[in-house]
Coordinates of C-alpha atoms in Angstrom, one line a residue:
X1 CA 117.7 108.3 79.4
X2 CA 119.9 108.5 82.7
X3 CA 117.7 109.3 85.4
X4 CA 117.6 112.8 86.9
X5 CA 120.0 112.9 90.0
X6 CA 117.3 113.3 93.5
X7 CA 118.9 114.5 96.4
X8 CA 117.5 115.8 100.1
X9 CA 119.0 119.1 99.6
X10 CA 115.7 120.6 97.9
X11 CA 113.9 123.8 99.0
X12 CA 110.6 125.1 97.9
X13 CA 110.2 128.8 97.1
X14 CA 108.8 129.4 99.8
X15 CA 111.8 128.6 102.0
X16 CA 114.9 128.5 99.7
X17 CA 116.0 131.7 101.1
X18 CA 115.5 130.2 104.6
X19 CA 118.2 127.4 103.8
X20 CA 121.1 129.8 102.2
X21 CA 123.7 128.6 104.4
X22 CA 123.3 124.6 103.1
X23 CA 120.9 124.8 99.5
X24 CA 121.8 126.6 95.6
X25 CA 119.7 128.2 93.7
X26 CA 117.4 128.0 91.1
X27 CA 117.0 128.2 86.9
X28 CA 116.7 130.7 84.6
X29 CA 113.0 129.9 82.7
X30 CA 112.7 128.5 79.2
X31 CA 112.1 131.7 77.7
X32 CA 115.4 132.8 77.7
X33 CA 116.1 130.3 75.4
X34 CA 116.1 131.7 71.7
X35 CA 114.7 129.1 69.3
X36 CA 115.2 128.5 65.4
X37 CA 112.8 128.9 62.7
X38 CA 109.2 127.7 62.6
X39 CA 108.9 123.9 62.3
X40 CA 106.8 121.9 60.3
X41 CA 107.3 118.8 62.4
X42 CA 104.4 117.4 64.3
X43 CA 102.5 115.8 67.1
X44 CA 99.2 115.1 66.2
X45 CA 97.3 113.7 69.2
X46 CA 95.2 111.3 69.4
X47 CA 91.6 112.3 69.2
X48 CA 89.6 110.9 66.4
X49 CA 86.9 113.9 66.9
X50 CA 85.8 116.7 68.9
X51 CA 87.0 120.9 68.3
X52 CA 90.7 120.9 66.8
X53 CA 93.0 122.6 69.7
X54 CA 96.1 124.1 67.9
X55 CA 98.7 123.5 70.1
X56 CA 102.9 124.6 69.8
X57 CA 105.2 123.9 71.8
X58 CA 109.1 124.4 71.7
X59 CA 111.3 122.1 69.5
X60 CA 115.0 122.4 71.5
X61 CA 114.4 121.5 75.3
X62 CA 115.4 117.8 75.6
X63 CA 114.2 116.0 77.6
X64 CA 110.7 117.8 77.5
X65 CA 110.0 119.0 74.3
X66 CA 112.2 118.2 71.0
X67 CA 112.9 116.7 67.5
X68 CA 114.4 113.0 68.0
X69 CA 117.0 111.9 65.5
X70 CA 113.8 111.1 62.7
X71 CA 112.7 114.9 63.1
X72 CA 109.7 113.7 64.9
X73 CA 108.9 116.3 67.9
X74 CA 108.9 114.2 71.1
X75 CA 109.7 114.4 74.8
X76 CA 107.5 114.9 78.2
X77 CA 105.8 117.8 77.3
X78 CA 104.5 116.0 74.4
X79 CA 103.3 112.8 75.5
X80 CA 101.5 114.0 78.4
X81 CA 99.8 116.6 75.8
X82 CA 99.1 113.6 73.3
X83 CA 97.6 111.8 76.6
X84 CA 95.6 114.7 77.8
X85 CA 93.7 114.5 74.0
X86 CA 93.2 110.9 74.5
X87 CA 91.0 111.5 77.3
X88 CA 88.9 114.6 75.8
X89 CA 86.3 113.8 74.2
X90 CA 85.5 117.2 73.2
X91 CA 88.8 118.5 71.6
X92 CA 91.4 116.8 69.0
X93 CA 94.6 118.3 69.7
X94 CA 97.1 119.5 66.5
X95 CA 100.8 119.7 68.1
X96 CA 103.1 121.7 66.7
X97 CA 106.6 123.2 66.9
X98 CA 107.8 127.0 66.6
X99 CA 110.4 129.0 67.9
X100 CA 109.5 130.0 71.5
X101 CA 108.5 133.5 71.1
X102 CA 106.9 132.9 68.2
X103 CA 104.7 130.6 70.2
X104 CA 103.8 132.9 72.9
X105 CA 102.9 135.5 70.2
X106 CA 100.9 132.9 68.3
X107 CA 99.1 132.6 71.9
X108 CA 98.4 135.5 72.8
X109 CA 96.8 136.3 69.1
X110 CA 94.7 133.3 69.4
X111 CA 96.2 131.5 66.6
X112 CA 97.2 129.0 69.2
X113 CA 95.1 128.2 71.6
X114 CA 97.4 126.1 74.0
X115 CA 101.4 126.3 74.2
X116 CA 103.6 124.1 76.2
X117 CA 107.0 124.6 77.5
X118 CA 108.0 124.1 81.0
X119 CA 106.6 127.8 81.5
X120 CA 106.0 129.5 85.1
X121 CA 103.3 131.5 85.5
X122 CA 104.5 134.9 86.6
X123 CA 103.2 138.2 86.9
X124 CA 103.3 139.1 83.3
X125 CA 102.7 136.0 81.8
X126 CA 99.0 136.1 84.2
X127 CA 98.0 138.9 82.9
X128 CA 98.4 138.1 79.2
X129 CA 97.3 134.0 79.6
X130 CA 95.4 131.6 81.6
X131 CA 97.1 128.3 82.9
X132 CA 96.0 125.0 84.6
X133 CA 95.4 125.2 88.3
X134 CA 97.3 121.5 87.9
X135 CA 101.1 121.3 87.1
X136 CA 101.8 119.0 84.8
X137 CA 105.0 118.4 85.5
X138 CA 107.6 119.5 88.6
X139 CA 111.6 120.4 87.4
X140 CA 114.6 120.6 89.4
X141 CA 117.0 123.2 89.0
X142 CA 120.9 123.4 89.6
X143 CA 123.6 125.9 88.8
X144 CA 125.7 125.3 86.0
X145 CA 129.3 125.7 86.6
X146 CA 132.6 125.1 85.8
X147 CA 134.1 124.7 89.3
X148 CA 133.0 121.2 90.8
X149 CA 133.2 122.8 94.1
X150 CA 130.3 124.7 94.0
X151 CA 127.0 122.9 95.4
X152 CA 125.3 125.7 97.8
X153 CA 124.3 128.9 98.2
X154 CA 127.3 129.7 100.3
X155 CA 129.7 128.4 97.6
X156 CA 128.1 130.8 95.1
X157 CA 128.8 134.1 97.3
X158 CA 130.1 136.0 95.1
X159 CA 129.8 134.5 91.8
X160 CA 128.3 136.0 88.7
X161 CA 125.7 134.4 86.8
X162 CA 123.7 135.5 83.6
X163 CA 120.7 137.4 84.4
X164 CA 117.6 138.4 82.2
X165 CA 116.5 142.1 83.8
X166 CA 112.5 141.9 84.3
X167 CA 112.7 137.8 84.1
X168 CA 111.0 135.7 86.5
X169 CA 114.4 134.2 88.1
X170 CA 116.0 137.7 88.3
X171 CA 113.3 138.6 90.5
X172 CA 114.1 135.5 92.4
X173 CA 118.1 136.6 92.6
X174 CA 117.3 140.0 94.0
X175 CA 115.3 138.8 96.5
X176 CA 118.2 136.5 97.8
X177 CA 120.7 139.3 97.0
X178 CA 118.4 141.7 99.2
X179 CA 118.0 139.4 101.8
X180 CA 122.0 138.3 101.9
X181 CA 124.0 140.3 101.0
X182 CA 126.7 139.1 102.4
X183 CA 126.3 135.8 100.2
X184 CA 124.8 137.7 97.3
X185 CA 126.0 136.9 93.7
X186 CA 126.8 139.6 90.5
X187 CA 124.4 139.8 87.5
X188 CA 126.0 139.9 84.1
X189 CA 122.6 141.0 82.5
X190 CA 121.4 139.7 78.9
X191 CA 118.4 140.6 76.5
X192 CA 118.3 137.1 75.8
X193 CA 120.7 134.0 75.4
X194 CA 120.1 130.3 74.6
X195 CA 121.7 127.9 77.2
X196 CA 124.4 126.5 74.4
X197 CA 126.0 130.5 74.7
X198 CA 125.5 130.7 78.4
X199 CA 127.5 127.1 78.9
X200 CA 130.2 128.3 76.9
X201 CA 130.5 131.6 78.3
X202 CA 130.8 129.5 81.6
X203 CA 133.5 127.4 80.1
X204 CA 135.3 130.5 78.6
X205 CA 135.7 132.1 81.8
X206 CA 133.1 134.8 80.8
X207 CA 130.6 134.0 83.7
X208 CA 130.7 131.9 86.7
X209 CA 127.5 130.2 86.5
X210 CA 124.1 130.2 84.8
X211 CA 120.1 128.7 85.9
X212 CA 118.8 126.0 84.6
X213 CA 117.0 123.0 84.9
X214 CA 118.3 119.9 86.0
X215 CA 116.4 117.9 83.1
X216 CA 117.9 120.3 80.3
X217 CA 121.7 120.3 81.7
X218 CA 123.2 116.9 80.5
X219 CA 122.3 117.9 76.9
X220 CA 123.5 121.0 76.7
X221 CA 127.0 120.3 78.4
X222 CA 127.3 117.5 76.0
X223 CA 126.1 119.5 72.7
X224 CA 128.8 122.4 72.9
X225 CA 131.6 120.4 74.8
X226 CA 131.0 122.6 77.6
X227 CA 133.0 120.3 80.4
X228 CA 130.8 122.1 83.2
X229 CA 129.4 120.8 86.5
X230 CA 126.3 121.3 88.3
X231 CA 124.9 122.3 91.7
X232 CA 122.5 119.7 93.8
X233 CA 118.8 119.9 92.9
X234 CA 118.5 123.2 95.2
X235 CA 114.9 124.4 93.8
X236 CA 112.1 122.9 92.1
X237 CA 109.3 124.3 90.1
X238 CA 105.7 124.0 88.8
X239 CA 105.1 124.0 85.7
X240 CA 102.4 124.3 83.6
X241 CA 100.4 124.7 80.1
X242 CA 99.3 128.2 79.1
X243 CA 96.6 129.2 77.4
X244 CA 94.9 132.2 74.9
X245 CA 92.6 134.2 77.9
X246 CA 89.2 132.9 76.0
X247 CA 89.7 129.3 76.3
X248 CA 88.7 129.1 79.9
X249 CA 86.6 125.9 78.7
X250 CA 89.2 124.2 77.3
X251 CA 91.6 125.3 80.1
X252 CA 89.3 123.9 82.7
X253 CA 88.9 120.7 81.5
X254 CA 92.9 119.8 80.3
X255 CA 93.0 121.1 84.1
X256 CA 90.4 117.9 85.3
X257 CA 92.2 115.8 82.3
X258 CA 95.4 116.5 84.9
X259 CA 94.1 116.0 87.7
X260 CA 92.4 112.6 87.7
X261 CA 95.9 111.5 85.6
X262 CA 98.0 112.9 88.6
X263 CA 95.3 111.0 90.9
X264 CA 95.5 107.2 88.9
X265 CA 99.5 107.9 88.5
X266 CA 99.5 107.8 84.5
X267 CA 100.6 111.3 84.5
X268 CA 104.1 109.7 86.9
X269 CA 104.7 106.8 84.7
X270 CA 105.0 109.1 82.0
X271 CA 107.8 111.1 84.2
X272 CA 109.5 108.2 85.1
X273 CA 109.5 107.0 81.2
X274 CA 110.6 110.9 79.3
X275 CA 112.8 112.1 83.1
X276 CA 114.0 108.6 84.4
X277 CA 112.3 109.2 87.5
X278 CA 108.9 110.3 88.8
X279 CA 109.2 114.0 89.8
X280 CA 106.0 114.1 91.8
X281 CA 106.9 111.6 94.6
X282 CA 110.7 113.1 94.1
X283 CA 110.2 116.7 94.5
X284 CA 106.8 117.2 95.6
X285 CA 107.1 117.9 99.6
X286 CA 110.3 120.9 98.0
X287 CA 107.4 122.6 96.0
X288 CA 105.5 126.1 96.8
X289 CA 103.7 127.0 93.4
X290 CA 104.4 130.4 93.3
X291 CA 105.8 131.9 96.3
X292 CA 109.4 132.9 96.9
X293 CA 109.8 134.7 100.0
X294 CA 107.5 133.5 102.9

């Protein structure tokens, strides 16, 4: 897998609107991704005993989560989940795929009790779900666009890009809108739209640009033909699993399981084998977990 393209030009939430004249922008989350049927395919982890943990996770978001060409559901997300069961001795993990909002419903039932797909905690999400205090994993983000031109924030003034009203990044856009509006870009607004439609309403001429992460680009562009560009890394994120609100037990330890694998630097190699390159040592220093505007 080619390795994920690190540059200087990163900014953490917490100062990306500070940098507008040199730095881009940032993605729009997974969840705006629409995903197909339920799948049967699965990832069993590898715990021979202990409670079984029903765990889904998204099947369409190469290079995280994803079928491979045997139907086998692979990718970061997945081996770091399959190495997280390894080392509980109290849970056996069951992996799963299913559509994406299927899996946050499932959730938030309690017919799952852990999901994983690159997901951001926000406001809403918090008040529905529990995460890890410990990321498991930190993403890049660039534009996507089909004018090479465009690598900052000052060659996106007045662009449109695809927006998803009450979405985590739309927040995120206002903000920078608010706080520039002499750079600021136009919202073509959307219920929902997976990032195959977004590309080629990019390559149509539709829109001028569209979020997303830096990991997830390559594959898309090459999937529908697109013949887009992208931004710099301009933004990174934390992200995280997410869990049904009454497994605070298992959500604490899968938080130590994290923690001492970030510590003995199993949870890099694993980033360095699924992204090409190890995104905590990359992006670490461009990361505020949850802050936008200082």
């Amino acid at each position: 897998m080619a390795k994920q393209n690190v540059t200087p030009h990163m900014i953490s939430r917490r100062n990306f609107l500070k940098g507008a004249g040199i730095l881009g922008l940032g993605v729009f989350g997974v969840a705006s991704l629409s995903g197909c049927a339920p799948d049967s395919s699965s990832a069993a982890g590898g715990s021979a005993s202990g409670t079984t943990v029903s765990v889904l996770t998204y099947n369409g978001n190469s290079p995280y989560c994803y079928l491979d060409d045997a139907g086998n559901l692979v990718g970061y997300d997945v081996d770091v989940l399959k190495a997280v069961d390894e080392k509980l001795d109290d849970y056996s993990f069951s992996i799963d795929s299913m559509d994406f909002n299927a899996m946050i419903t499932a959730c938030e039932s309690g017919s799952a009790e852990l999901v994983s797909c690159q997901l951001v905690p926000n406001e809403d999400r918090k008040a529905k779900f529990i995460f890890c205090e410990e990321p498991f994993c930190l993403s890049p983000m660039v534009f996507a666009t089909a004018d090479p031109n465009c690598k900052t924030l000052d060659d996106m003034a007045g662009k449109s890009t695809i927006a998803t009203p009450g979405g985590y990044e739309y927040g995120m856009l206002q903000a920078y809108n608010e706080k520039y509006p002499d750079k600021a870009l136009t919202f073509e607004t959307v219920s929902s739209l997976t990032m195959a439609d977004a590309f080629k309403m990019i390559s149509s001429g539709q829109v001028d640009s569209f979020l997303c992460y830096d990991g997830t680009f390559d594959a898309v562009n090459e999937e529908v033909g697109a013949g887009l560009y992208k931004t710099d890394v301009v933004m990174c994120e934390s992200t995280y699993f997410m869990f049904n609100k009454d497994q605070t037990e298992l959500r604490d330890a899968v938080d130590g399981v994290l923690k001492e694998m970030k510590s003995d630097g199993s949870l890099a190699k694993i980033a360095e084998q699924d992204l090409g390159t190890d995104v905590f040592s990359a992006y670490g220093d461009a990361l505020s977990d949850n802050e936008l505007v200082a």
